[in-house]
């Protein structure tokens, strides 16, 4: 089990974030500008993203994902300060949320939310020490077996014959992803997704 730590929380709507996926966020609210300044200054470059409850204000999912900042562009001059940063992130893990430390921030919006949470190490990589080697024998055997099983299931699902509608939808999605990359648009769907 991981270590409980204090992490910034960036609540986002009903989007499902998959492991290793990339996401771009445009940062314009003062509280999130401050959050990015803080994660850059303290060197962590990471925060929790959790879904908000659809009908209960200030209630969040019990498990969120860990966003790791990969690239940040300062664009305030180009946007007349409407947008401060355009940031690219990768989902690098999950976090079990234990407690929102400053729930009043949800209402008054003076600052960003902070949570006590435990990073769930699904890969065996997050808490690896410098003395560990990269060989799989050091990885938690159960996680390794689960990963192999999940890959086999995904491969089997891809092998199932698709209806013409499913094939057409898959091709349309693939075309959309390629067009997005060809036009150098903000990436909403990655080739990996």
Short mmCIF file of N, CA and C in Angstrom, two decimals:
data_model
loop_
_atom_site.label_atom_id
_atom_site.label_comp_id
_atom_site.label_asym_id
_atom_site.label_seq_id
_atom_site.Cartn_x
_atom_site.Cartn_y
_atom_site.Cartn_z
N UNK A 1 0.85 -1.19 0.00
CA UNK A 1 0.00 0.00 0.00
C UNK A 1 0.88 1.24 0.00
N UNK A 2 0.43 2.28 -0.68
CA UNK A 2 1.20 3.50 -0.82
C UNK A 2 1.16 4.37 0.42
N UNK A 3 1.82 5.50 0.32
CA UNK A 3 1.91 6.46 1.40
C UNK A 3 0.82 7.50 1.23
N UNK A 4 0.17 7.88 2.32
CA UNK A 4 -0.84 8.93 2.26
C UNK A 4 -0.13 10.28 2.20
N UNK A 5 -0.57 11.11 1.26
CA UNK A 5 0.05 12.43 1.12
C UNK A 5 -1.00 13.46 0.76
N UNK A 6 -0.62 14.73 0.88
CA UNK A 6 -1.49 15.83 0.51
C UNK A 6 -1.25 16.15 -0.96
N UNK A 7 -2.34 16.21 -1.72
CA UNK A 7 -2.25 16.46 -3.15
C UNK A 7 -3.29 17.49 -3.56
N UNK A 8 -2.98 18.31 -4.57
CA UNK A 8 -4.01 19.21 -5.12
C UNK A 8 -5.09 18.38 -5.80
N UNK A 9 -6.33 18.88 -5.77
CA UNK A 9 -7.45 18.23 -6.43
C UNK A 9 -8.02 19.16 -7.50
N UNK A 10 -8.15 18.65 -8.70
CA UNK A 10 -8.74 19.38 -9.82
C UNK A 10 -10.00 18.60 -10.22
N UNK A 11 -11.17 18.99 -9.71
CA UNK A 11 -12.38 18.24 -10.04
C UNK A 11 -12.80 18.53 -11.47
N UNK A 12 -13.04 17.49 -12.24
CA UNK A 12 -13.52 17.65 -13.61
C UNK A 12 -14.76 16.80 -13.79
N UNK A 13 -15.57 17.16 -14.75
CA UNK A 13 -16.87 16.53 -14.99
C UNK A 13 -16.81 15.05 -15.29
N UNK A 14 -17.79 14.57 -16.01
CA UNK A 14 -17.99 13.16 -16.24
C UNK A 14 -17.14 12.55 -17.33
N UNK A 15 -15.85 12.78 -17.30
CA UNK A 15 -14.95 12.20 -18.28
C UNK A 15 -14.22 11.03 -17.61
N UNK A 16 -14.11 9.92 -18.31
CA UNK A 16 -13.38 8.78 -17.79
C UNK A 16 -11.95 8.87 -18.31
N UNK A 17 -10.99 8.86 -17.42
CA UNK A 17 -9.59 8.96 -17.78
C UNK A 17 -8.94 7.59 -17.68
N UNK A 18 -8.39 7.12 -18.78
CA UNK A 18 -7.78 5.79 -18.81
C UNK A 18 -6.29 5.89 -18.52
N UNK A 19 -5.70 4.81 -18.00
CA UNK A 19 -4.27 4.83 -17.69
C UNK A 19 -3.43 5.16 -18.92
N UNK A 20 -2.43 5.98 -18.71
CA UNK A 20 -1.46 6.35 -19.73
C UNK A 20 -2.02 7.25 -20.82
N UNK A 21 -3.27 7.69 -20.69
CA UNK A 21 -3.83 8.58 -21.70
C UNK A 21 -3.29 9.99 -21.50
N UNK A 22 -3.32 10.78 -22.56
CA UNK A 22 -2.84 12.16 -22.51
C UNK A 22 -4.03 13.10 -22.57
N UNK A 23 -3.91 14.22 -21.84
CA UNK A 23 -5.00 15.19 -21.80
C UNK A 23 -4.44 16.60 -21.75
N UNK A 24 -5.08 17.49 -22.50
CA UNK A 24 -4.68 18.89 -22.53
C UNK A 24 -5.71 19.71 -21.78
N UNK A 25 -5.24 20.56 -20.89
CA UNK A 25 -6.12 21.46 -20.16
C UNK A 25 -5.69 22.90 -20.41
N UNK A 26 -6.68 23.78 -20.61
CA UNK A 26 -6.44 25.21 -20.70
C UNK A 26 -6.71 25.80 -19.32
N UNK A 27 -5.73 26.44 -18.73
CA UNK A 27 -5.83 26.93 -17.36
C UNK A 27 -6.06 28.43 -17.38
N UNK A 28 -7.22 28.84 -16.85
CA UNK A 28 -7.56 30.26 -16.85
C UNK A 28 -8.03 30.77 -15.49
N UNK A 29 -8.64 29.90 -14.66
CA UNK A 29 -9.11 30.36 -13.35
C UNK A 29 -7.93 30.67 -12.43
N UNK A 30 -8.00 31.76 -11.67
CA UNK A 30 -6.89 32.13 -10.78
C UNK A 30 -6.48 31.02 -9.81
N UNK A 31 -7.44 30.28 -9.27
CA UNK A 31 -7.08 29.23 -8.30
C UNK A 31 -6.27 28.12 -8.95
N UNK A 32 -6.56 27.79 -10.22
CA UNK A 32 -5.79 26.73 -10.88
C UNK A 32 -4.48 27.27 -11.44
N UNK A 33 -4.43 28.55 -11.74
CA UNK A 33 -3.13 29.16 -12.06
C UNK A 33 -2.20 29.00 -10.87
N UNK A 34 -2.76 29.25 -9.66
CA UNK A 34 -1.96 29.11 -8.44
C UNK A 34 -1.55 27.66 -8.23
N UNK A 35 -2.46 26.72 -8.50
CA UNK A 35 -2.14 25.30 -8.32
C UNK A 35 -0.95 24.93 -9.21
N UNK A 36 -0.97 25.37 -10.47
CA UNK A 36 0.14 25.03 -11.37
C UNK A 36 1.43 25.69 -10.90
N UNK A 37 1.35 26.93 -10.43
CA UNK A 37 2.55 27.57 -9.89
C UNK A 37 3.10 26.74 -8.72
N UNK A 38 2.21 26.27 -7.86
CA UNK A 38 2.64 25.49 -6.69
C UNK A 38 3.26 24.15 -7.09
N UNK A 39 2.63 23.42 -8.03
CA UNK A 39 3.20 22.11 -8.39
C UNK A 39 4.49 22.25 -9.18
N UNK A 40 4.68 23.39 -9.82
CA UNK A 40 5.96 23.64 -10.49
C UNK A 40 7.03 24.01 -9.47
N UNK A 41 6.67 24.85 -8.51
CA UNK A 41 7.63 25.30 -7.51
C UNK A 41 8.07 24.16 -6.58
N UNK A 42 7.12 23.27 -6.21
CA UNK A 42 7.51 22.19 -5.31
C UNK A 42 8.07 20.98 -6.05
N UNK A 43 8.02 21.01 -7.37
CA UNK A 43 8.65 19.97 -8.18
C UNK A 43 7.83 18.71 -8.38
N UNK A 44 6.64 18.63 -7.77
CA UNK A 44 5.87 17.39 -7.88
C UNK A 44 5.26 17.22 -9.27
N UNK A 45 4.82 18.30 -9.87
CA UNK A 45 4.22 18.30 -11.22
C UNK A 45 3.08 17.29 -11.34
N UNK A 46 2.31 17.11 -10.26
CA UNK A 46 1.20 16.16 -10.33
C UNK A 46 0.07 16.61 -9.41
N UNK A 47 -1.13 16.12 -9.75
CA UNK A 47 -2.32 16.42 -8.97
C UNK A 47 -3.37 15.36 -9.25
N UNK A 48 -4.43 15.36 -8.44
CA UNK A 48 -5.51 14.38 -8.57
C UNK A 48 -6.63 15.00 -9.38
N UNK A 49 -7.19 14.21 -10.29
CA UNK A 49 -8.41 14.59 -10.99
C UNK A 49 -9.48 13.59 -10.57
N UNK A 50 -10.59 14.10 -10.06
CA UNK A 50 -11.69 13.24 -9.63
C UNK A 50 -13.00 13.81 -10.17
N UNK A 51 -13.93 12.92 -10.40
CA UNK A 51 -15.25 13.36 -10.87
C UNK A 51 -16.04 13.98 -9.73
N UNK A 52 -16.84 14.97 -10.08
CA UNK A 52 -17.76 15.59 -9.14
C UNK A 52 -19.06 14.79 -9.15
N UNK A 53 -19.71 14.72 -8.01
CA UNK A 53 -21.01 14.07 -7.95
C UNK A 53 -21.98 14.91 -8.79
N UNK A 54 -22.84 14.27 -9.60
CA UNK A 54 -23.70 15.03 -10.51
C UNK A 54 -24.75 15.90 -9.81
N UNK A 55 -25.13 15.54 -8.59
CA UNK A 55 -26.19 16.32 -7.94
C UNK A 55 -25.84 16.83 -6.54
N UNK A 56 -24.72 16.39 -5.97
CA UNK A 56 -24.34 16.84 -4.63
C UNK A 56 -23.11 17.72 -4.70
N UNK A 57 -23.28 19.00 -4.46
CA UNK A 57 -22.18 19.95 -4.49
C UNK A 57 -21.08 19.57 -3.52
N UNK A 58 -19.83 19.62 -3.96
CA UNK A 58 -18.69 19.38 -3.09
C UNK A 58 -18.42 17.92 -2.77
N UNK A 59 -19.11 16.99 -3.45
CA UNK A 59 -18.86 15.56 -3.23
C UNK A 59 -18.14 15.00 -4.45
N UNK A 60 -17.12 14.19 -4.20
CA UNK A 60 -16.27 13.70 -5.28
C UNK A 60 -16.16 12.18 -5.23
N UNK A 61 -15.75 11.61 -6.35
CA UNK A 61 -15.50 10.16 -6.41
C UNK A 61 -14.46 9.79 -5.36
N UNK A 62 -14.54 8.57 -4.85
CA UNK A 62 -13.59 8.12 -3.83
C UNK A 62 -12.23 7.78 -4.41
N UNK A 63 -12.19 7.50 -5.72
CA UNK A 63 -10.93 7.21 -6.39
C UNK A 63 -10.82 8.14 -7.60
N UNK A 64 -9.69 8.81 -7.70
CA UNK A 64 -9.41 9.67 -8.84
C UNK A 64 -8.18 9.17 -9.57
N UNK A 65 -7.76 9.94 -10.55
CA UNK A 65 -6.54 9.59 -11.28
C UNK A 65 -5.47 10.62 -11.00
N UNK A 66 -4.23 10.18 -11.16
CA UNK A 66 -3.08 11.05 -10.95
C UNK A 66 -2.65 11.62 -12.29
N UNK A 67 -2.76 12.93 -12.46
CA UNK A 67 -2.30 13.62 -13.67
C UNK A 67 -0.86 14.06 -13.42
N UNK A 68 0.04 13.72 -14.33
CA UNK A 68 1.42 14.19 -14.26
C UNK A 68 1.63 15.17 -15.39
N UNK A 69 2.10 16.35 -15.05
CA UNK A 69 2.33 17.40 -16.03
C UNK A 69 3.53 17.05 -16.90
N UNK A 70 3.33 17.02 -18.21
CA UNK A 70 4.42 16.71 -19.13
C UNK A 70 4.93 17.95 -19.85
N UNK A 71 4.02 18.87 -20.16
CA UNK A 71 4.42 20.08 -20.89
C UNK A 71 3.50 21.22 -20.51
N UNK A 72 4.07 22.39 -20.35
CA UNK A 72 3.30 23.57 -20.00
C UNK A 72 3.74 24.72 -20.92
N UNK A 73 2.75 25.36 -21.56
CA UNK A 73 3.03 26.53 -22.38
C UNK A 73 2.36 27.73 -21.74
N UNK A 74 3.13 28.78 -21.52
CA UNK A 74 2.61 30.02 -20.98
C UNK A 74 2.09 30.82 -22.17
N UNK A 75 0.77 31.08 -22.20
CA UNK A 75 0.15 31.71 -23.38
C UNK A 75 -0.62 32.99 -23.05
N UNK A 76 -0.38 33.57 -21.89
CA UNK A 76 -1.18 34.73 -21.47
C UNK A 76 -1.04 35.91 -22.43
N UNK A 77 0.13 36.13 -22.99
CA UNK A 77 0.29 37.23 -23.94
C UNK A 77 -0.49 37.00 -25.22
N UNK A 78 -0.54 35.76 -25.68
CA UNK A 78 -1.25 35.43 -26.93
C UNK A 78 -2.76 35.45 -26.75
N UNK A 79 -3.24 35.30 -25.52
CA UNK A 79 -4.68 35.20 -25.27
C UNK A 79 -5.22 36.40 -24.48
N UNK A 80 -4.45 37.48 -24.43
CA UNK A 80 -4.84 38.67 -23.64
C UNK A 80 -5.17 38.27 -22.20
N UNK A 81 -4.42 37.31 -21.67
CA UNK A 81 -4.53 36.81 -20.30
C UNK A 81 -5.85 36.08 -20.02
N UNK A 82 -6.61 35.71 -21.06
CA UNK A 82 -7.82 34.90 -20.83
C UNK A 82 -7.42 33.48 -20.45
N UNK A 83 -6.34 32.97 -21.06
CA UNK A 83 -5.80 31.65 -20.71
C UNK A 83 -4.36 31.86 -20.30
N UNK A 84 -3.97 31.32 -19.17
CA UNK A 84 -2.60 31.47 -18.67
C UNK A 84 -1.68 30.38 -19.21
N UNK A 85 -2.13 29.12 -19.08
CA UNK A 85 -1.31 27.98 -19.49
C UNK A 85 -2.12 27.03 -20.36
N UNK A 86 -1.43 26.40 -21.29
CA UNK A 86 -1.96 25.23 -21.98
C UNK A 86 -1.04 24.09 -21.56
N UNK A 87 -1.63 23.06 -20.95
CA UNK A 87 -0.84 22.02 -20.30
C UNK A 87 -1.18 20.64 -20.84
N UNK A 88 -0.15 19.86 -21.08
CA UNK A 88 -0.32 18.48 -21.51
C UNK A 88 0.02 17.58 -20.32
N UNK A 89 -0.86 16.60 -20.07
CA UNK A 89 -0.70 15.70 -18.93
C UNK A 89 -0.81 14.25 -19.38
N UNK A 90 -0.29 13.37 -18.55
CA UNK A 90 -0.47 11.93 -18.74
C UNK A 90 -1.04 11.36 -17.45
N UNK A 91 -2.00 10.45 -17.58
CA UNK A 91 -2.55 9.76 -16.41
C UNK A 91 -1.54 8.68 -16.02
N UNK A 92 -1.00 8.82 -14.80
CA UNK A 92 0.07 7.92 -14.38
C UNK A 92 -0.32 7.00 -13.22
N UNK A 93 -1.55 7.06 -12.77
CA UNK A 93 -1.96 6.18 -11.69
C UNK A 93 -3.32 6.56 -11.15
N UNK A 94 -3.68 5.89 -10.06
CA UNK A 94 -4.94 6.19 -9.37
C UNK A 94 -4.63 6.66 -7.96
N UNK A 95 -5.59 7.38 -7.39
CA UNK A 95 -5.44 7.88 -6.02
C UNK A 95 -6.74 7.63 -5.26
N UNK A 96 -6.62 7.00 -4.09
CA UNK A 96 -7.79 6.84 -3.21
C UNK A 96 -7.88 8.10 -2.36
N UNK A 97 -9.01 8.80 -2.46
CA UNK A 97 -9.20 10.04 -1.71
C UNK A 97 -9.74 9.71 -0.32
N UNK A 98 -9.09 10.27 0.71
CA UNK A 98 -9.51 10.04 2.08
C UNK A 98 -10.29 11.22 2.65
N UNK A 99 -9.83 12.43 2.33
CA UNK A 99 -10.45 13.61 2.94
C UNK A 99 -10.09 14.86 2.15
N UNK A 100 -11.09 15.71 1.92
CA UNK A 100 -10.84 17.04 1.36
C UNK A 100 -10.43 17.92 2.53
N UNK A 101 -9.25 18.50 2.45
CA UNK A 101 -8.69 19.26 3.58
C UNK A 101 -9.26 20.66 3.71
N UNK A 102 -9.72 21.23 2.59
CA UNK A 102 -10.24 22.59 2.62
C UNK A 102 -11.57 22.67 1.85
N UNK A 103 -12.62 22.02 2.33
CA UNK A 103 -13.87 21.96 1.58
C UNK A 103 -14.50 23.33 1.32
N UNK A 104 -14.17 24.31 2.16
CA UNK A 104 -14.71 25.66 1.95
C UNK A 104 -14.25 26.26 0.63
N UNK A 105 -13.14 25.79 0.09
CA UNK A 105 -12.61 26.30 -1.18
C UNK A 105 -13.54 25.96 -2.34
N UNK A 106 -14.35 24.92 -2.20
CA UNK A 106 -15.31 24.56 -3.25
C UNK A 106 -16.32 25.68 -3.44
N UNK A 107 -16.77 26.29 -2.33
CA UNK A 107 -17.77 27.36 -2.41
C UNK A 107 -17.15 28.73 -2.69
N UNK A 108 -16.09 29.08 -1.96
CA UNK A 108 -15.58 30.44 -2.08
C UNK A 108 -14.58 30.62 -3.22
N UNK A 109 -14.05 29.54 -3.76
CA UNK A 109 -13.18 29.55 -4.94
C UNK A 109 -11.93 30.44 -4.78
N UNK A 110 -11.54 30.68 -3.54
CA UNK A 110 -10.34 31.49 -3.29
C UNK A 110 -9.06 30.74 -3.67
N UNK A 111 -9.10 29.44 -3.52
CA UNK A 111 -7.92 28.62 -3.81
C UNK A 111 -8.40 27.27 -4.33
N UNK A 112 -7.46 26.45 -4.74
CA UNK A 112 -7.80 25.12 -5.22
C UNK A 112 -7.98 24.17 -4.04
N UNK A 113 -8.68 23.07 -4.29
CA UNK A 113 -8.90 22.06 -3.26
C UNK A 113 -7.65 21.24 -3.03
N UNK A 114 -7.50 20.76 -1.80
CA UNK A 114 -6.41 19.86 -1.44
C UNK A 114 -7.01 18.65 -0.75
N UNK A 115 -6.43 17.47 -1.01
CA UNK A 115 -6.94 16.24 -0.42
C UNK A 115 -5.82 15.44 0.22
N UNK A 116 -6.20 14.63 1.20
CA UNK A 116 -5.33 13.56 1.69
C UNK A 116 -5.69 12.36 0.84
N UNK A 117 -4.69 11.75 0.24
CA UNK A 117 -4.96 10.60 -0.62
C UNK A 117 -3.79 9.65 -0.65
N UNK A 118 -4.09 8.43 -1.07
CA UNK A 118 -3.07 7.40 -1.20
C UNK A 118 -2.95 7.01 -2.66
N UNK A 119 -1.74 7.11 -3.19
CA UNK A 119 -1.50 6.71 -4.57
C UNK A 119 -1.55 5.19 -4.62
N UNK A 120 -2.36 4.66 -5.52
CA UNK A 120 -2.50 3.22 -5.69
C UNK A 120 -1.52 2.81 -6.78
N UNK A 121 -0.55 2.00 -6.42
CA UNK A 121 0.50 1.60 -7.36
C UNK A 121 0.06 0.35 -8.12
N UNK A 122 -0.53 0.55 -9.29
CA UNK A 122 -0.99 -0.57 -10.11
C UNK A 122 0.13 -1.19 -10.94
N UNK A 123 1.26 -0.53 -11.02
CA UNK A 123 2.30 -0.96 -11.95
C UNK A 123 3.51 -1.57 -11.29
N UNK A 124 3.72 -1.29 -10.01
CA UNK A 124 4.94 -1.74 -9.37
C UNK A 124 6.08 -0.75 -9.61
N UNK A 125 5.80 0.36 -10.28
CA UNK A 125 6.83 1.31 -10.65
C UNK A 125 6.85 2.56 -9.76
N UNK A 126 5.71 2.97 -9.23
CA UNK A 126 5.62 4.25 -8.53
C UNK A 126 6.51 4.29 -7.30
N UNK A 127 6.54 3.21 -6.52
CA UNK A 127 7.30 3.22 -5.27
C UNK A 127 8.58 2.41 -5.36
N UNK A 128 9.04 2.16 -6.57
CA UNK A 128 10.28 1.39 -6.75
C UNK A 128 11.44 2.22 -6.20
N UNK A 129 12.30 1.59 -5.43
CA UNK A 129 13.46 2.30 -4.88
C UNK A 129 14.61 2.27 -5.88
N UNK A 130 15.61 3.08 -5.65
CA UNK A 130 16.77 3.14 -6.53
C UNK A 130 17.53 1.82 -6.57
N UNK A 131 17.39 1.01 -5.51
CA UNK A 131 18.10 -0.27 -5.46
C UNK A 131 17.40 -1.37 -6.25
N UNK A 132 16.13 -1.13 -6.63
CA UNK A 132 15.39 -2.14 -7.38
C UNK A 132 15.89 -2.18 -8.82
N UNK A 133 15.85 -3.36 -9.40
CA UNK A 133 16.19 -3.48 -10.82
C UNK A 133 14.91 -3.46 -11.61
N UNK A 134 15.03 -3.35 -12.93
CA UNK A 134 13.85 -3.30 -13.78
C UNK A 134 13.30 -4.67 -14.10
N UNK A 135 13.91 -5.72 -13.57
CA UNK A 135 13.44 -7.04 -13.97
C UNK A 135 12.11 -7.36 -13.30
N UNK A 136 11.28 -8.11 -14.04
CA UNK A 136 9.90 -8.32 -13.63
C UNK A 136 9.78 -9.09 -12.32
N UNK A 137 10.80 -9.80 -11.91
CA UNK A 137 10.71 -10.57 -10.67
C UNK A 137 10.50 -9.66 -9.46
N UNK A 138 10.89 -8.39 -9.54
CA UNK A 138 10.67 -7.46 -8.43
C UNK A 138 9.28 -6.88 -8.42
N UNK A 139 8.54 -7.06 -9.50
CA UNK A 139 7.20 -6.52 -9.59
C UNK A 139 6.24 -7.43 -8.83
N UNK A 140 5.24 -6.86 -8.24
CA UNK A 140 4.24 -7.65 -7.53
C UNK A 140 3.66 -8.69 -8.49
N UNK A 141 3.79 -9.96 -8.12
CA UNK A 141 3.39 -11.05 -9.02
C UNK A 141 1.90 -10.98 -9.38
N UNK A 142 1.06 -10.61 -8.43
CA UNK A 142 -0.37 -10.54 -8.72
C UNK A 142 -0.68 -9.44 -9.73
N UNK A 143 -0.03 -8.30 -9.61
CA UNK A 143 -0.24 -7.22 -10.56
C UNK A 143 0.20 -7.67 -11.94
N UNK A 144 1.33 -8.33 -12.01
CA UNK A 144 1.85 -8.81 -13.28
C UNK A 144 0.86 -9.78 -13.93
N UNK A 145 0.30 -10.71 -13.16
CA UNK A 145 -0.67 -11.66 -13.69
C UNK A 145 -1.94 -10.95 -14.15
N UNK A 146 -2.39 -9.98 -13.37
CA UNK A 146 -3.60 -9.23 -13.74
C UNK A 146 -3.37 -8.46 -15.04
N UNK A 147 -2.20 -7.88 -15.18
CA UNK A 147 -1.88 -7.12 -16.39
C UNK A 147 -1.88 -8.03 -17.61
N UNK A 148 -1.25 -9.19 -17.50
CA UNK A 148 -1.23 -10.15 -18.61
C UNK A 148 -2.64 -10.58 -18.95
N UNK A 149 -3.46 -10.85 -17.93
CA UNK A 149 -4.84 -11.26 -18.15
C UNK A 149 -5.63 -10.17 -18.86
N UNK A 150 -5.45 -8.92 -18.44
CA UNK A 150 -6.16 -7.80 -19.07
C UNK A 150 -5.75 -7.63 -20.52
N UNK A 151 -4.47 -7.78 -20.82
CA UNK A 151 -4.00 -7.67 -22.21
C UNK A 151 -4.59 -8.78 -23.06
N UNK A 152 -4.64 -10.00 -22.52
CA UNK A 152 -5.22 -11.13 -23.26
C UNK A 152 -6.70 -10.88 -23.54
N UNK A 153 -7.44 -10.37 -22.54
CA UNK A 153 -8.86 -10.08 -22.73
C UNK A 153 -9.05 -9.00 -23.80
N UNK A 154 -8.22 -7.97 -23.76
CA UNK A 154 -8.33 -6.89 -24.76
C UNK A 154 -8.04 -7.42 -26.15
N UNK A 155 -7.04 -8.28 -26.27
CA UNK A 155 -6.71 -8.86 -27.57
C UNK A 155 -7.85 -9.74 -28.07
N UNK A 156 -8.47 -10.49 -27.16
CA UNK A 156 -9.59 -11.34 -27.54
C UNK A 156 -10.78 -10.49 -27.98
N UNK A 157 -11.02 -9.39 -27.30
CA UNK A 157 -12.12 -8.50 -27.67
C UNK A 157 -11.89 -7.91 -29.05
N UNK A 158 -10.65 -7.58 -29.39
CA UNK A 158 -10.34 -7.04 -30.72
C UNK A 158 -10.53 -8.10 -31.80
N UNK A 159 -10.38 -9.38 -31.41
CA UNK A 159 -10.49 -10.46 -32.39
C UNK A 159 -11.95 -10.80 -32.71
N UNK A 160 -12.89 -10.35 -31.87
CA UNK A 160 -14.30 -10.62 -32.11
C UNK A 160 -14.74 -9.85 -33.35
N UNK A 161 -15.46 -10.54 -34.22
CA UNK A 161 -15.92 -9.90 -35.44
C UNK A 161 -16.90 -8.78 -35.09
N UNK A 162 -16.69 -7.63 -35.71
CA UNK A 162 -17.52 -6.46 -35.44
C UNK A 162 -18.65 -6.37 -36.45
N UNK A 163 -19.75 -5.77 -36.02
CA UNK A 163 -20.84 -5.51 -36.95
C UNK A 163 -20.37 -4.41 -37.91
N UNK A 164 -21.02 -4.25 -39.05
CA UNK A 164 -20.63 -3.16 -39.97
C UNK A 164 -20.68 -1.78 -39.30
N UNK A 165 -21.66 -1.58 -38.40
CA UNK A 165 -21.77 -0.29 -37.71
C UNK A 165 -20.58 -0.07 -36.79
N UNK A 166 -20.18 -1.13 -36.05
CA UNK A 166 -19.03 -1.03 -35.15
C UNK A 166 -17.75 -0.78 -35.94
N UNK A 167 -17.59 -1.46 -37.06
CA UNK A 167 -16.40 -1.25 -37.90
C UNK A 167 -16.36 0.17 -38.45
N UNK A 168 -17.52 0.66 -38.88
CA UNK A 168 -17.61 2.02 -39.40
C UNK A 168 -17.27 3.05 -38.31
N UNK A 169 -17.79 2.82 -37.11
CA UNK A 169 -17.51 3.73 -35.99
C UNK A 169 -16.03 3.71 -35.64
N UNK A 170 -15.42 2.52 -35.58
CA UNK A 170 -14.00 2.41 -35.28
C UNK A 170 -13.16 3.13 -36.33
N UNK A 171 -13.54 2.98 -37.61
CA UNK A 171 -12.80 3.66 -38.68
C UNK A 171 -12.97 5.17 -38.59
N UNK A 172 -14.18 5.64 -38.28
CA UNK A 172 -14.43 7.08 -38.13
C UNK A 172 -13.59 7.66 -37.00
N UNK A 173 -13.53 6.93 -35.88
CA UNK A 173 -12.73 7.38 -34.75
C UNK A 173 -11.25 7.45 -35.13
N UNK A 174 -10.77 6.41 -35.81
CA UNK A 174 -9.38 6.38 -36.25
C UNK A 174 -9.08 7.54 -37.19
N UNK A 175 -10.01 7.82 -38.12
CA UNK A 175 -9.84 8.95 -39.05
C UNK A 175 -9.80 10.27 -38.29
N UNK A 176 -10.67 10.41 -37.27
CA UNK A 176 -10.71 11.62 -36.46
C UNK A 176 -9.38 11.84 -35.73
N UNK A 177 -8.84 10.80 -35.16
CA UNK A 177 -7.56 10.90 -34.45
C UNK A 177 -6.46 11.32 -35.41
N UNK A 178 -6.39 10.71 -36.57
CA UNK A 178 -5.36 11.04 -37.55
C UNK A 178 -5.51 12.47 -38.05
N UNK A 179 -6.74 12.89 -38.32
CA UNK A 179 -7.00 14.25 -38.80
C UNK A 179 -6.59 15.26 -37.73
N UNK A 180 -6.90 14.97 -36.48
CA UNK A 180 -6.53 15.85 -35.37
C UNK A 180 -5.01 16.03 -35.32
N UNK A 181 -4.26 14.94 -35.50
CA UNK A 181 -2.80 15.03 -35.49
C UNK A 181 -2.28 15.73 -36.74
N UNK A 182 -2.86 15.42 -37.90
CA UNK A 182 -2.42 16.04 -39.16
C UNK A 182 -2.62 17.55 -39.14
N UNK A 183 -3.69 18.02 -38.52
CA UNK A 183 -3.99 19.44 -38.47
C UNK A 183 -3.34 20.14 -37.29
N UNK A 184 -2.59 19.39 -36.50
CA UNK A 184 -1.92 19.92 -35.30
C UNK A 184 -2.92 20.57 -34.35
N UNK A 185 -4.09 19.98 -34.25
CA UNK A 185 -5.12 20.44 -33.32
C UNK A 185 -4.74 20.02 -31.90
N UNK A 186 -5.38 20.67 -30.91
CA UNK A 186 -5.21 20.20 -29.54
C UNK A 186 -5.66 18.75 -29.49
N UNK A 187 -4.85 17.90 -28.91
CA UNK A 187 -5.14 16.47 -28.89
C UNK A 187 -6.22 16.17 -27.86
N UNK A 188 -7.35 15.68 -28.32
CA UNK A 188 -8.44 15.26 -27.43
C UNK A 188 -8.48 13.73 -27.34
N UNK A 189 -8.10 13.07 -28.44
CA UNK A 189 -8.06 11.62 -28.49
C UNK A 189 -6.66 11.24 -28.97
N UNK A 190 -6.01 10.39 -28.22
CA UNK A 190 -4.65 9.96 -28.62
C UNK A 190 -4.72 8.72 -29.48
N UNK A 191 -3.65 8.46 -30.19
CA UNK A 191 -3.59 7.25 -31.01
C UNK A 191 -3.70 6.01 -30.13
N UNK A 192 -3.23 6.10 -28.89
CA UNK A 192 -3.28 4.96 -27.97
C UNK A 192 -4.70 4.66 -27.54
N UNK A 193 -5.59 5.66 -27.57
CA UNK A 193 -6.97 5.42 -27.10
C UNK A 193 -7.77 4.75 -28.18
#
